[in-house]
Structures are given as C-alpha cells and as structure tokens.
PDB file of C-alpha atoms in Angstrom:
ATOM      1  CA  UNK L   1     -17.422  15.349 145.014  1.00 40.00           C
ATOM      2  CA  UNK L   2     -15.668  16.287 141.773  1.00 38.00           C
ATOM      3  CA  UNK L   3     -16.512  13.812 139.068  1.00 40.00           C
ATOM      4  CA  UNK L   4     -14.433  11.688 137.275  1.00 40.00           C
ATOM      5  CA  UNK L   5     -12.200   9.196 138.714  1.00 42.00           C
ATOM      6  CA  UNK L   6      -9.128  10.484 137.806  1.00 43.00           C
ATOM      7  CA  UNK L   7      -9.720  14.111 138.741  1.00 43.00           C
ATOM      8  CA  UNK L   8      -8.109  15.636 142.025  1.00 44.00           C
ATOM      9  CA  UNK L   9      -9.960  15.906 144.910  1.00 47.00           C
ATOM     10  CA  UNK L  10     -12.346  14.629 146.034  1.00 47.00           C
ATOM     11  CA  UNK L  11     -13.669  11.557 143.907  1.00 46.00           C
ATOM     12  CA  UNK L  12     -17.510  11.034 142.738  1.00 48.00           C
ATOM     13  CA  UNK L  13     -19.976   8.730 144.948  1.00 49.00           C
ATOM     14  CA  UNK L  14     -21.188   5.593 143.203  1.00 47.00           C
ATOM     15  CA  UNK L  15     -24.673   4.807 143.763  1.00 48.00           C
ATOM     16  CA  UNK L  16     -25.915   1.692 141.459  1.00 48.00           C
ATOM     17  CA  UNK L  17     -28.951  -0.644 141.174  1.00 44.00           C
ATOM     18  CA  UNK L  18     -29.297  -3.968 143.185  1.00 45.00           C
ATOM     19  CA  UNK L  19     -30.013  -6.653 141.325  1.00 42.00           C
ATOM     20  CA  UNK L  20     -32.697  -9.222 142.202  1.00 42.00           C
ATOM     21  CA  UNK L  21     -31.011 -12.361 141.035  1.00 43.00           C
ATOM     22  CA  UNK L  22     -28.666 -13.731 144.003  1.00 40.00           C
ATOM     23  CA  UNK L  23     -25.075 -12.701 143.736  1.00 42.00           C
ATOM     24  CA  UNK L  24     -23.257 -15.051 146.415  1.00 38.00           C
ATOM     25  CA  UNK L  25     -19.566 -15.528 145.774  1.00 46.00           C
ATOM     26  CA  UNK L  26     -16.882 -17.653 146.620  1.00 45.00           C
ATOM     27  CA  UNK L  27     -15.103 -15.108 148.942  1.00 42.00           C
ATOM     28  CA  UNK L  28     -19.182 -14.142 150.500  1.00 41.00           C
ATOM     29  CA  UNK L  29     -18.942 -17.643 151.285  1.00 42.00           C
ATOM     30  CA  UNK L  30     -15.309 -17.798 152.619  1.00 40.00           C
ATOM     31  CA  UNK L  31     -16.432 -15.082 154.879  1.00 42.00           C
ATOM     32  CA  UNK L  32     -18.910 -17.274 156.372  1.00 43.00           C
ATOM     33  CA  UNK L  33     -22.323 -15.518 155.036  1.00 40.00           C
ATOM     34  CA  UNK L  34     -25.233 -17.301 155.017  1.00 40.00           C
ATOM     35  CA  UNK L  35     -28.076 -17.267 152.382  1.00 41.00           C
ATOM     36  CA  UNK L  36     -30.805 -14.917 153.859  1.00 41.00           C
ATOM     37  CA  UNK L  37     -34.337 -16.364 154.019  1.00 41.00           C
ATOM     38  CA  UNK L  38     -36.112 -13.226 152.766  1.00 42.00           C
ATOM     39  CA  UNK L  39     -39.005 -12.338 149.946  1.00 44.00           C
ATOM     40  CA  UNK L  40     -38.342 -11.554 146.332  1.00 45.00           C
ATOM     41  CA  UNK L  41     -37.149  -8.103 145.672  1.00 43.00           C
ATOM     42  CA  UNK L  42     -39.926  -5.716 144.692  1.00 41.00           C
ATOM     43  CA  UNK L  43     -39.788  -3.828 141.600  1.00 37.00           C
ATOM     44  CA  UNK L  44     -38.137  -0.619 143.966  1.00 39.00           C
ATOM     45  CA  UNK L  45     -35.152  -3.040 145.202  1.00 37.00           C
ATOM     46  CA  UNK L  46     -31.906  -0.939 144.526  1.00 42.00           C
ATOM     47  CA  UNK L  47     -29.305  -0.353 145.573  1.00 42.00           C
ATOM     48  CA  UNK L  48     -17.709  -8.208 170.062  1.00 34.00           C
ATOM     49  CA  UNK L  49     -19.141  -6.554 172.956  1.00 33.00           C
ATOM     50  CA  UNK L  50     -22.081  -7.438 174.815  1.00 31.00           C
ATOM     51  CA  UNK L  51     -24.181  -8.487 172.020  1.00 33.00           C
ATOM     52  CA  UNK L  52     -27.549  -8.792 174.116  1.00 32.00           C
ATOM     53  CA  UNK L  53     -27.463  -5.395 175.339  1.00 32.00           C
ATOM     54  CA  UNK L  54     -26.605  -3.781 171.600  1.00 39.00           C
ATOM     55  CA  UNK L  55     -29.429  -6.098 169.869  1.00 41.00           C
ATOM     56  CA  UNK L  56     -32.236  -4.462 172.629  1.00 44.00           C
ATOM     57  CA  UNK L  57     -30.664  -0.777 171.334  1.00 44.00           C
ATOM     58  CA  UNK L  58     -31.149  -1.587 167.626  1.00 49.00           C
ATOM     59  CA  UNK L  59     -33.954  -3.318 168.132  1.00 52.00           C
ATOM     60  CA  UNK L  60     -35.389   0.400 169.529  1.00 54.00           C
ATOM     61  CA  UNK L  61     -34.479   1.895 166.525  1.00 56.00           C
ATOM     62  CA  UNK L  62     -36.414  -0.254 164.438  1.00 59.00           C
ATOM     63  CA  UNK L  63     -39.827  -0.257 166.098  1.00 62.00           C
ATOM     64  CA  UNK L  64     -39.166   3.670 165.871  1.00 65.00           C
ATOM     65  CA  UNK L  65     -38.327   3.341 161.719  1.00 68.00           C
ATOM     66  CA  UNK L  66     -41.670   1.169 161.289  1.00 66.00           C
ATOM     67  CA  UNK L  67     -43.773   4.091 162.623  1.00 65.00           C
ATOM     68  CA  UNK L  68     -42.098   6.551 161.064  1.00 72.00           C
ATOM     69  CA  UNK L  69     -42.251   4.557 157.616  1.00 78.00           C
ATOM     70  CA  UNK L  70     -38.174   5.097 157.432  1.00 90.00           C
ATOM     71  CA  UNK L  71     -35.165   3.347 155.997  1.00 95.00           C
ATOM     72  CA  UNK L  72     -32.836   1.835 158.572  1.00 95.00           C
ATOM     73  CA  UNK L  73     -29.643   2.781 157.232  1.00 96.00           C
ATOM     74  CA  UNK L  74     -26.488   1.564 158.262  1.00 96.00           C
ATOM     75  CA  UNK L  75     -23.391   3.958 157.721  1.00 96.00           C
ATOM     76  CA  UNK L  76     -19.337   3.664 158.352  1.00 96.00           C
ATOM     77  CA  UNK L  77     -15.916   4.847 156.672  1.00 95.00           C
ATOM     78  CA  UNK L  78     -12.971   2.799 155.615  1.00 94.00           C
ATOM     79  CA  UNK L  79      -9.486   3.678 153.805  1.00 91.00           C
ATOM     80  CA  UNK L  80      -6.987   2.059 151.716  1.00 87.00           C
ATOM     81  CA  UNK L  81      -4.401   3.044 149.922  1.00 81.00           C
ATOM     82  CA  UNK L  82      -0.988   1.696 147.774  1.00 74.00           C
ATOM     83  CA  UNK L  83      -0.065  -0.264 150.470  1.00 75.00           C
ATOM     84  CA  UNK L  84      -1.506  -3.955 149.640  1.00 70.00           C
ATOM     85  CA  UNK L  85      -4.137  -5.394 152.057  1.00 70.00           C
ATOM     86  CA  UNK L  86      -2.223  -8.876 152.875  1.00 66.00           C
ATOM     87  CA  UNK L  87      -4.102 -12.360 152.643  1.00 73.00           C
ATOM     88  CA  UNK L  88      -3.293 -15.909 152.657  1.00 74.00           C
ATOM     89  CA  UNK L  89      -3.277 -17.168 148.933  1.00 73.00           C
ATOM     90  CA  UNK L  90      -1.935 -20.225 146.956  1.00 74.00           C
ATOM     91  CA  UNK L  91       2.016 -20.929 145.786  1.00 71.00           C
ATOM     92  CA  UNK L  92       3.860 -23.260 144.746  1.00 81.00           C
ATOM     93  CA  UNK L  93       5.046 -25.523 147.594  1.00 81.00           C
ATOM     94  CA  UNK L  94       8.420 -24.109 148.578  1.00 77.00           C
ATOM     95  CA  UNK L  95       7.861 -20.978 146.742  1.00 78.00           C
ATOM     96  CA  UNK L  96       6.554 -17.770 149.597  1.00 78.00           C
ATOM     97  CA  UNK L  97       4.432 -15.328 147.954  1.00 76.00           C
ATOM     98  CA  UNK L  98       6.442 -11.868 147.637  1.00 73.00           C
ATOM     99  CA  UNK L  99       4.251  -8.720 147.327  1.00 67.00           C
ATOM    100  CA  UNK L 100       6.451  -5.788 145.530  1.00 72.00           C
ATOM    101  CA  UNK L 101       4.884  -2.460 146.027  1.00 66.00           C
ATOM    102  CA  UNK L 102       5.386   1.288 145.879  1.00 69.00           C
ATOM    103  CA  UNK L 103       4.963   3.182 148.801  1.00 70.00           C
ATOM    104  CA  UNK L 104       2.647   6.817 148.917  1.00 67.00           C
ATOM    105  CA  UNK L 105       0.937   8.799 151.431  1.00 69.00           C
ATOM    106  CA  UNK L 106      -1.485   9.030 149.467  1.00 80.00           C
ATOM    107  CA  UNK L 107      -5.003   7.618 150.988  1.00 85.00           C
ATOM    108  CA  UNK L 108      -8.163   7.102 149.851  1.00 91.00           C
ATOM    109  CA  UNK L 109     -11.402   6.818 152.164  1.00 94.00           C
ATOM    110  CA  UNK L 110     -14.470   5.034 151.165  1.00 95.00           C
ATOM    111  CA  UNK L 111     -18.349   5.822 152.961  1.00 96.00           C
ATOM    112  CA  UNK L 112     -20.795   3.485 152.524  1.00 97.00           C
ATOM    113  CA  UNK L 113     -24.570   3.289 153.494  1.00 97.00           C
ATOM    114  CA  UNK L 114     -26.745  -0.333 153.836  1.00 96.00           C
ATOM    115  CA  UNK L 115     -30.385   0.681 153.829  1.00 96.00           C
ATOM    116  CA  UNK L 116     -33.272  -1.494 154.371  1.00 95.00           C
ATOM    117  CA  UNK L 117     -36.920  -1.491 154.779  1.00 93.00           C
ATOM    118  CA  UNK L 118     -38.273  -2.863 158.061  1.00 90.00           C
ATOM    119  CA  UNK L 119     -39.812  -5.369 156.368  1.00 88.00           C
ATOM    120  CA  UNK L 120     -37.345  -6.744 154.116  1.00 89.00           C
ATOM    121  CA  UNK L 121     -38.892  -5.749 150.908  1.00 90.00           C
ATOM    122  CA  UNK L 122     -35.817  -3.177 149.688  1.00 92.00           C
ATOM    123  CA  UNK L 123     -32.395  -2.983 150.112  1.00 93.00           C
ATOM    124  CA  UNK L 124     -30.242   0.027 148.583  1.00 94.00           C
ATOM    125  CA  UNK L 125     -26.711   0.219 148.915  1.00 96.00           C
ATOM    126  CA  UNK L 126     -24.898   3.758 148.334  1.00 95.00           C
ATOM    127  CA  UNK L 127     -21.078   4.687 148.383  1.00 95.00           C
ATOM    128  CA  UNK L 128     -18.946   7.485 147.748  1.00 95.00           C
ATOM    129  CA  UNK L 129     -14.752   7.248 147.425  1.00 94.00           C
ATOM    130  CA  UNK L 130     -12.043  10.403 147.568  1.00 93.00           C
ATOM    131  CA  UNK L 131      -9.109  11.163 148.568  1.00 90.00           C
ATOM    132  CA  UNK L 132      -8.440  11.964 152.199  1.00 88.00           C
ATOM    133  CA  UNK L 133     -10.482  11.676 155.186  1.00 90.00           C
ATOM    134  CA  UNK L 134     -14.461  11.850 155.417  1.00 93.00           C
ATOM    135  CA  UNK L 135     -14.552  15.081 157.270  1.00 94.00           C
ATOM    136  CA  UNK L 136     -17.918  16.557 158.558  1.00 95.00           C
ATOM    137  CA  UNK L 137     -18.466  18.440 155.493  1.00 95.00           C
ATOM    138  CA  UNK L 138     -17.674  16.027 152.807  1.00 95.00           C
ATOM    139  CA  UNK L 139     -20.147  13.692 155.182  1.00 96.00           C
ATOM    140  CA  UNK L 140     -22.550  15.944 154.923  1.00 96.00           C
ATOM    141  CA  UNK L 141     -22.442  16.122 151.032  1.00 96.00           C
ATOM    142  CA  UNK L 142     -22.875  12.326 151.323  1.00 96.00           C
ATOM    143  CA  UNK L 143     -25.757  12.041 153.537  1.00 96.00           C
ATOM    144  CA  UNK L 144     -27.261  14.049 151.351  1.00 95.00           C
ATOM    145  CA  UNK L 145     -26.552  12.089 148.130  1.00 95.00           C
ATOM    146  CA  UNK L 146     -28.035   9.615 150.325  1.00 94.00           C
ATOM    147  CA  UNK L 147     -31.219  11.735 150.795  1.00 94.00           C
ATOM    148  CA  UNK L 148     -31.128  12.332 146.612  1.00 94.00           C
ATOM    149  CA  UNK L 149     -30.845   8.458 146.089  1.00 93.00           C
ATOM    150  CA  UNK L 150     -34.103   7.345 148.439  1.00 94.00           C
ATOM    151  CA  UNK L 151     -36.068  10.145 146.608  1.00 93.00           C
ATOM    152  CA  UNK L 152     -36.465  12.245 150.133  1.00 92.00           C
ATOM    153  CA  UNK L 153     -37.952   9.668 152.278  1.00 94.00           C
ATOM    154  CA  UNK L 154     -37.451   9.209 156.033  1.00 95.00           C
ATOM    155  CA  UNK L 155     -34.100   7.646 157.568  1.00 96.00           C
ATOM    156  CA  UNK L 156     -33.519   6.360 160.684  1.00 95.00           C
ATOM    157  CA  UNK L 157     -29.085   6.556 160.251  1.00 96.00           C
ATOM    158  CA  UNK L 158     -27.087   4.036 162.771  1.00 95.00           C
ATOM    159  CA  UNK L 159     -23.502   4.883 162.493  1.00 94.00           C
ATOM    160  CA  UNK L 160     -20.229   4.855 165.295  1.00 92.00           C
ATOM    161  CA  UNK L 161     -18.510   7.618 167.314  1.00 90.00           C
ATOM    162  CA  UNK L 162     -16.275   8.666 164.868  1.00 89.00           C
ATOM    163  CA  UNK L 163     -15.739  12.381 165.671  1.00 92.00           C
ATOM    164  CA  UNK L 164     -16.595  13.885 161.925  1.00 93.00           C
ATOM    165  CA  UNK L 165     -20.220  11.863 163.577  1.00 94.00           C
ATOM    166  CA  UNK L 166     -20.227  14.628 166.785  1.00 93.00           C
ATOM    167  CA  UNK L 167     -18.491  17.828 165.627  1.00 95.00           C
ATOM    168  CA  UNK L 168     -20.804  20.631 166.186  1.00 96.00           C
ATOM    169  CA  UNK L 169     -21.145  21.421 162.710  1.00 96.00           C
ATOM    170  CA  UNK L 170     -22.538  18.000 162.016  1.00 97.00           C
ATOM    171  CA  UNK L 171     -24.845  18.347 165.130  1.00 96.00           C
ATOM    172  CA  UNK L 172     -25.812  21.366 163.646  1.00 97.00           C
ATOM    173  CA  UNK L 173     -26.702  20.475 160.006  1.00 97.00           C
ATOM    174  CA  UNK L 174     -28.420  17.310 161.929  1.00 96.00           C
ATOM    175  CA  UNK L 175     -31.136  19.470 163.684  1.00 96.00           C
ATOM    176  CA  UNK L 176     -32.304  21.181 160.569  1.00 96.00           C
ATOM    177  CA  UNK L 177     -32.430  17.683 158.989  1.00 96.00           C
ATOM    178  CA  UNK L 178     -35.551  16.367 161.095  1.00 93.00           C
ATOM    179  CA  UNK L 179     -38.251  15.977 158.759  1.00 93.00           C
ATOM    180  CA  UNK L 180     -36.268  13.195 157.424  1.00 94.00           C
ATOM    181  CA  UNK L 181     -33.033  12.160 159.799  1.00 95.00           C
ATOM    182  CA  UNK L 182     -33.125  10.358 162.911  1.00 95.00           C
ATOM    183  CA  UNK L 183     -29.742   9.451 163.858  1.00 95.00           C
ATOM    184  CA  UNK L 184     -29.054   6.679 166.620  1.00 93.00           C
ATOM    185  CA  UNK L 185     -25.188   5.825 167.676  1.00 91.00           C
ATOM    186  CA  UNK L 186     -24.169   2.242 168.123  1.00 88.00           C
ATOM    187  CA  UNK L 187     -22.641   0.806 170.757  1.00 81.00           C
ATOM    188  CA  UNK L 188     -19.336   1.900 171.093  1.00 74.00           C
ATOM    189  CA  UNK L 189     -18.143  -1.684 172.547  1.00 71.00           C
ATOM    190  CA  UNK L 190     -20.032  -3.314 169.355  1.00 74.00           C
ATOM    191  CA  UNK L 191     -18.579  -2.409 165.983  1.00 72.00           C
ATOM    192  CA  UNK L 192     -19.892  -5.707 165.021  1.00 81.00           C
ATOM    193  CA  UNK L 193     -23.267  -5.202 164.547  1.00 89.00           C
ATOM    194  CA  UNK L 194     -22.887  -2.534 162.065  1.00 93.00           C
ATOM    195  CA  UNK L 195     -23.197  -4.646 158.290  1.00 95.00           C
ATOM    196  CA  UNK L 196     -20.658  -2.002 156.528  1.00 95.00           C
ATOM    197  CA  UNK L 197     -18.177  -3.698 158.836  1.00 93.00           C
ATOM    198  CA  UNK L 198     -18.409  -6.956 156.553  1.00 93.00           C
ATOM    199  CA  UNK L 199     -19.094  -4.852 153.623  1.00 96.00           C
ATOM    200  CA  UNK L 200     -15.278  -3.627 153.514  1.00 94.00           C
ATOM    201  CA  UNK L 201     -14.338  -7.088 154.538  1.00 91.00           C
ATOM    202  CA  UNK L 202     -15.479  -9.010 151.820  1.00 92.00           C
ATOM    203  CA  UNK L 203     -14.053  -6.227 149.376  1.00 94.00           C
ATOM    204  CA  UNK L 204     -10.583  -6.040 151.074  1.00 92.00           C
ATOM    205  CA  UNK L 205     -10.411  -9.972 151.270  1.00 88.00           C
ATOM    206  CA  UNK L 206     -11.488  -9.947 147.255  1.00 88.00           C
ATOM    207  CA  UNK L 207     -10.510  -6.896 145.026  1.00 88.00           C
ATOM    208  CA  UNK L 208      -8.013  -5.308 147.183  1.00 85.00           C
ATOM    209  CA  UNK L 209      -6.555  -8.577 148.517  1.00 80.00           C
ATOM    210  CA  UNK L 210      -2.946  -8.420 147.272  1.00 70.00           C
ATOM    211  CA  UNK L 211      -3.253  -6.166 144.947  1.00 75.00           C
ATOM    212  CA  UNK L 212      -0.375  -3.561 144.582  1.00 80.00           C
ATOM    213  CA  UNK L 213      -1.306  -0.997 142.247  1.00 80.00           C
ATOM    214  CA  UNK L 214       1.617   1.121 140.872  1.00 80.00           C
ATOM    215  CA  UNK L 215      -1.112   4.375 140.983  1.00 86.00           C
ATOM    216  CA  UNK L 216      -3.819   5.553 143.680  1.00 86.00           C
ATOM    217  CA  UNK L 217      -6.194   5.560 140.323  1.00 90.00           C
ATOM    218  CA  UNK L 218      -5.761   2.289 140.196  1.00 89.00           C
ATOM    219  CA  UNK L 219      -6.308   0.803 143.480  1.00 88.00           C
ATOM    220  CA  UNK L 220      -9.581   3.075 143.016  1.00 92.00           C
ATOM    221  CA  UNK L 221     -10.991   1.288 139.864  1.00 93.00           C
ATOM    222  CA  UNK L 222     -10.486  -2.286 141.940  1.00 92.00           C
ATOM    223  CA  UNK L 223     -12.496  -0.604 145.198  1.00 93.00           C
ATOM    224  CA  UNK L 224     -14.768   0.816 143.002  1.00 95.00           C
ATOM    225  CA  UNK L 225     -14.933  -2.618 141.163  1.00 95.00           C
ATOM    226  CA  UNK L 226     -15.921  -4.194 144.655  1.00 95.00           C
ATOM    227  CA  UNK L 227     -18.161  -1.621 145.941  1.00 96.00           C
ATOM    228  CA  UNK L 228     -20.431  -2.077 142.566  1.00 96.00           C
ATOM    229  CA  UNK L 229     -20.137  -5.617 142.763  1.00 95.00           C
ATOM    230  CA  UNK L 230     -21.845  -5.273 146.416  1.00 94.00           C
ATOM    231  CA  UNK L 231     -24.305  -3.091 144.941  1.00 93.00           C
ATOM    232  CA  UNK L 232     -25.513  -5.180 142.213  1.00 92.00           C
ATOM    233  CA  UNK L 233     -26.678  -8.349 144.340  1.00 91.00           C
ATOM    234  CA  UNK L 234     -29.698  -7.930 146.541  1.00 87.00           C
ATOM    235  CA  UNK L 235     -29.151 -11.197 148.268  1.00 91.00           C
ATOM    236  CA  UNK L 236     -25.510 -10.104 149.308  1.00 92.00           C
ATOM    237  CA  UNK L 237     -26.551  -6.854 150.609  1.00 93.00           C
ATOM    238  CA  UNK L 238     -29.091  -8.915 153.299  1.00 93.00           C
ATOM    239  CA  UNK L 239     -26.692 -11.510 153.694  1.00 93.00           C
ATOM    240  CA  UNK L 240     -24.674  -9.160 155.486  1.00 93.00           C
ATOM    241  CA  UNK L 241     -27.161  -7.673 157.833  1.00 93.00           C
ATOM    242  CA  UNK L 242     -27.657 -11.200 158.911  1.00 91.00           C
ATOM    243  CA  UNK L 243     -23.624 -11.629 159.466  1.00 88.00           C
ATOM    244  CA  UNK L 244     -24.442  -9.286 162.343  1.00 84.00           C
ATOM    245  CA  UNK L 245     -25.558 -11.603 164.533  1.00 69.00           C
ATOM    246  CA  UNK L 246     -29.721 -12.167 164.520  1.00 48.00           C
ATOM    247  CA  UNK L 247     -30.437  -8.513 163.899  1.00 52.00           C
ATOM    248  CA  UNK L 248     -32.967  -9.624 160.731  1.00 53.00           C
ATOM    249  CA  UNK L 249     -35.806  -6.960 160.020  1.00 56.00           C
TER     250      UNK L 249
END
C-alpha cells in the first residue's frame, strides 16, 4: 500500500493503539451495544441465520485458538465512496433534509481485522483503506501487515466467502502460512456473527452518515477518522464482539 493519503493507488493501512479508558459513544449506543463485562486491559491491549448452529462452529474455533495460544481474529471488507451513506437526522419541522452531492466512480474499499485473546485480556484492531477492490493480492499484503502488527504470533482468521477468500492464489499463499494461520469460514447464512459487520455500521451511521464530500480524499480522512476512533477504545472493540449475539471469549 503506497503511503500517504493522497497518493494514487492503493492507500496506506492504519494500525493504531487501543486505549484502555472506555470509549462508548452516543451513536455505539444508538446502535444498541452494550457495555462488555470484561477485565482491565493489560499493558499489551492495542489495537440472521441459524444462530445455534453458527455459535457451535465458532465455538470450535476457539477451543482450537486456546491450544494453539492464537488470536481469534475476525476479518471482512466494506466500500464507500462520494455517494453519501443516507440516515435519518434532525430538521426543522417542515423543512426535508436535501443531500447535494457529486457523483464519481470512484470507490474506495476498507479491510478490517478484530483480534482477541481467548481470554479477554487483548484486543487489537487493524485496518487498511485504497482505492478499488481488496483483491487476493492486496489481501495478502494485509494479512500480512496483520502478521507485522501481532509481532508473528499465531492466528486463528474467521472471515466470509468472498471469492478474493478462495482464489487459488490465496489458497496457495495460505498453505505456506501454517506455522501461524489457521483460517476457518463462517457461515455463509450468518454474516451476523462476524463483529466487523457492526464495525462499518457504527462508522457509516457516524462519520460517513450524510456526509458528501466534494473529493474521494476527503470522504477518506472521515473513514479514516472513524476507523481510528474504533481503534482507540478497548471497551468498543469488545462491545462489538458481544453485538454478535453471546459469542463472548
């Protein structure tokens, strides 16, 4: 990823600290998160379907991260672009809201990760944003970042069926990653339980919501904005795991 934010190509991944002090927001709250009933941070913290059936299949996965002394690492891709992400605000009475905006082909795609120790101790929270799709090999190059940022320790990666997930060149790169990459596929009927579902949620319905930037650079600076606001709160980053439904470490 090239850095600088206002270079072409693709755009630099983000990877910041998470914060030990609680971070819950109005629009965390809107989105019906509850505070998570977990230990202090430690000083490494950083940054539907048929439920019963996908709970058992996660549940698998961590039993399988505890022995192996892994992260459980949540991973998805999202997009936005000049086009504003609509939602219900406040107006005069009388008065309907009018969003004005330029229209562009022009996309960017975000890919986040939510990792967590089995027992609860760490959270770390990475991200990358460019323009275009995540294809396999710019997925790659940020599952590796990811690698970099947990200082080479065992993963056990949950992601969907996108097909960048099953190409043969990611199945490849996969099987000479197995000294520290387990990957396990989520339910296809069961979006839901994966956290980085509510992680673009909360940013769409807070620093994109409305917003209709007159440049791609600077709808990037407000995702970025989000994505680093997610990043910085420890308490946010569990809050969402628990949004999933009972799937607490």
């Amino acid at each position: 990823m090239d850095a600088g934010a206002g270079g072409q190509g693709d755009r630099e991944g983000h990877r910041g600290a998470v914060l030990a002090n609680p971070d819950l927001d109005d629009p965390a709250r809107a989105a019906g998160l509850e505070q998570a009933a977990s230990r202090p941070p430690r000083h490494r913290t950083r940054p539907g379907g048929h439920r019963q059936v996908g709970e058992k299949g996660v549940a698998a996965h961590k039993k399988s991260a505890r022995r192996r002394g892994a992260w459980i690492c949540f991973q998805d891709e999202s997009g936005f672009s000049l086009l504003p992400v609509v939602r219900a605000t406040w107006a005069p009475r009388g008065q309907t809201p009018v969003l004005t905006h330029r229209f562009s082909w022009k996309r960017l795609s975000m890919s986040g990760a939510l990792a967590y120790r089995p027992d609860r101790s760490e959270a770390v929270f990475v991200f990358g944003i460019k323009e275009g799709a995540y294809n396999t090999a710019s997925l790659i190059e940020f599952l590796t970042a990811l690698l970099d940022h947990l200082d080479g320790q065992k993963v056990t990666l949950i992601w969907d069926g996108l097909p960048a997930h099953r190409s043969n060149d990611m199945k490849a790169w996969l099987a000479t990653q197995r000294h520290w990459l387990r990957v396990e596929p989520l339910p296809g009927y069961a979006p839901d339980l994966n956290p980085m579902e509510t992680v673009w949620g909360n940013v769409k319905a807070r620093e994109l919501a409305n917003l209709c930037p007159d440049t791609i650079d600077e709808a990037h600076t407000a995702a970025q904005a989000g994505l680093e606001r997610v990043g910085s709160s420890y308490q946010l980053c569990f809050n969402f795991l628990d949004h999933t439904g009972g799937l607490s470490l």
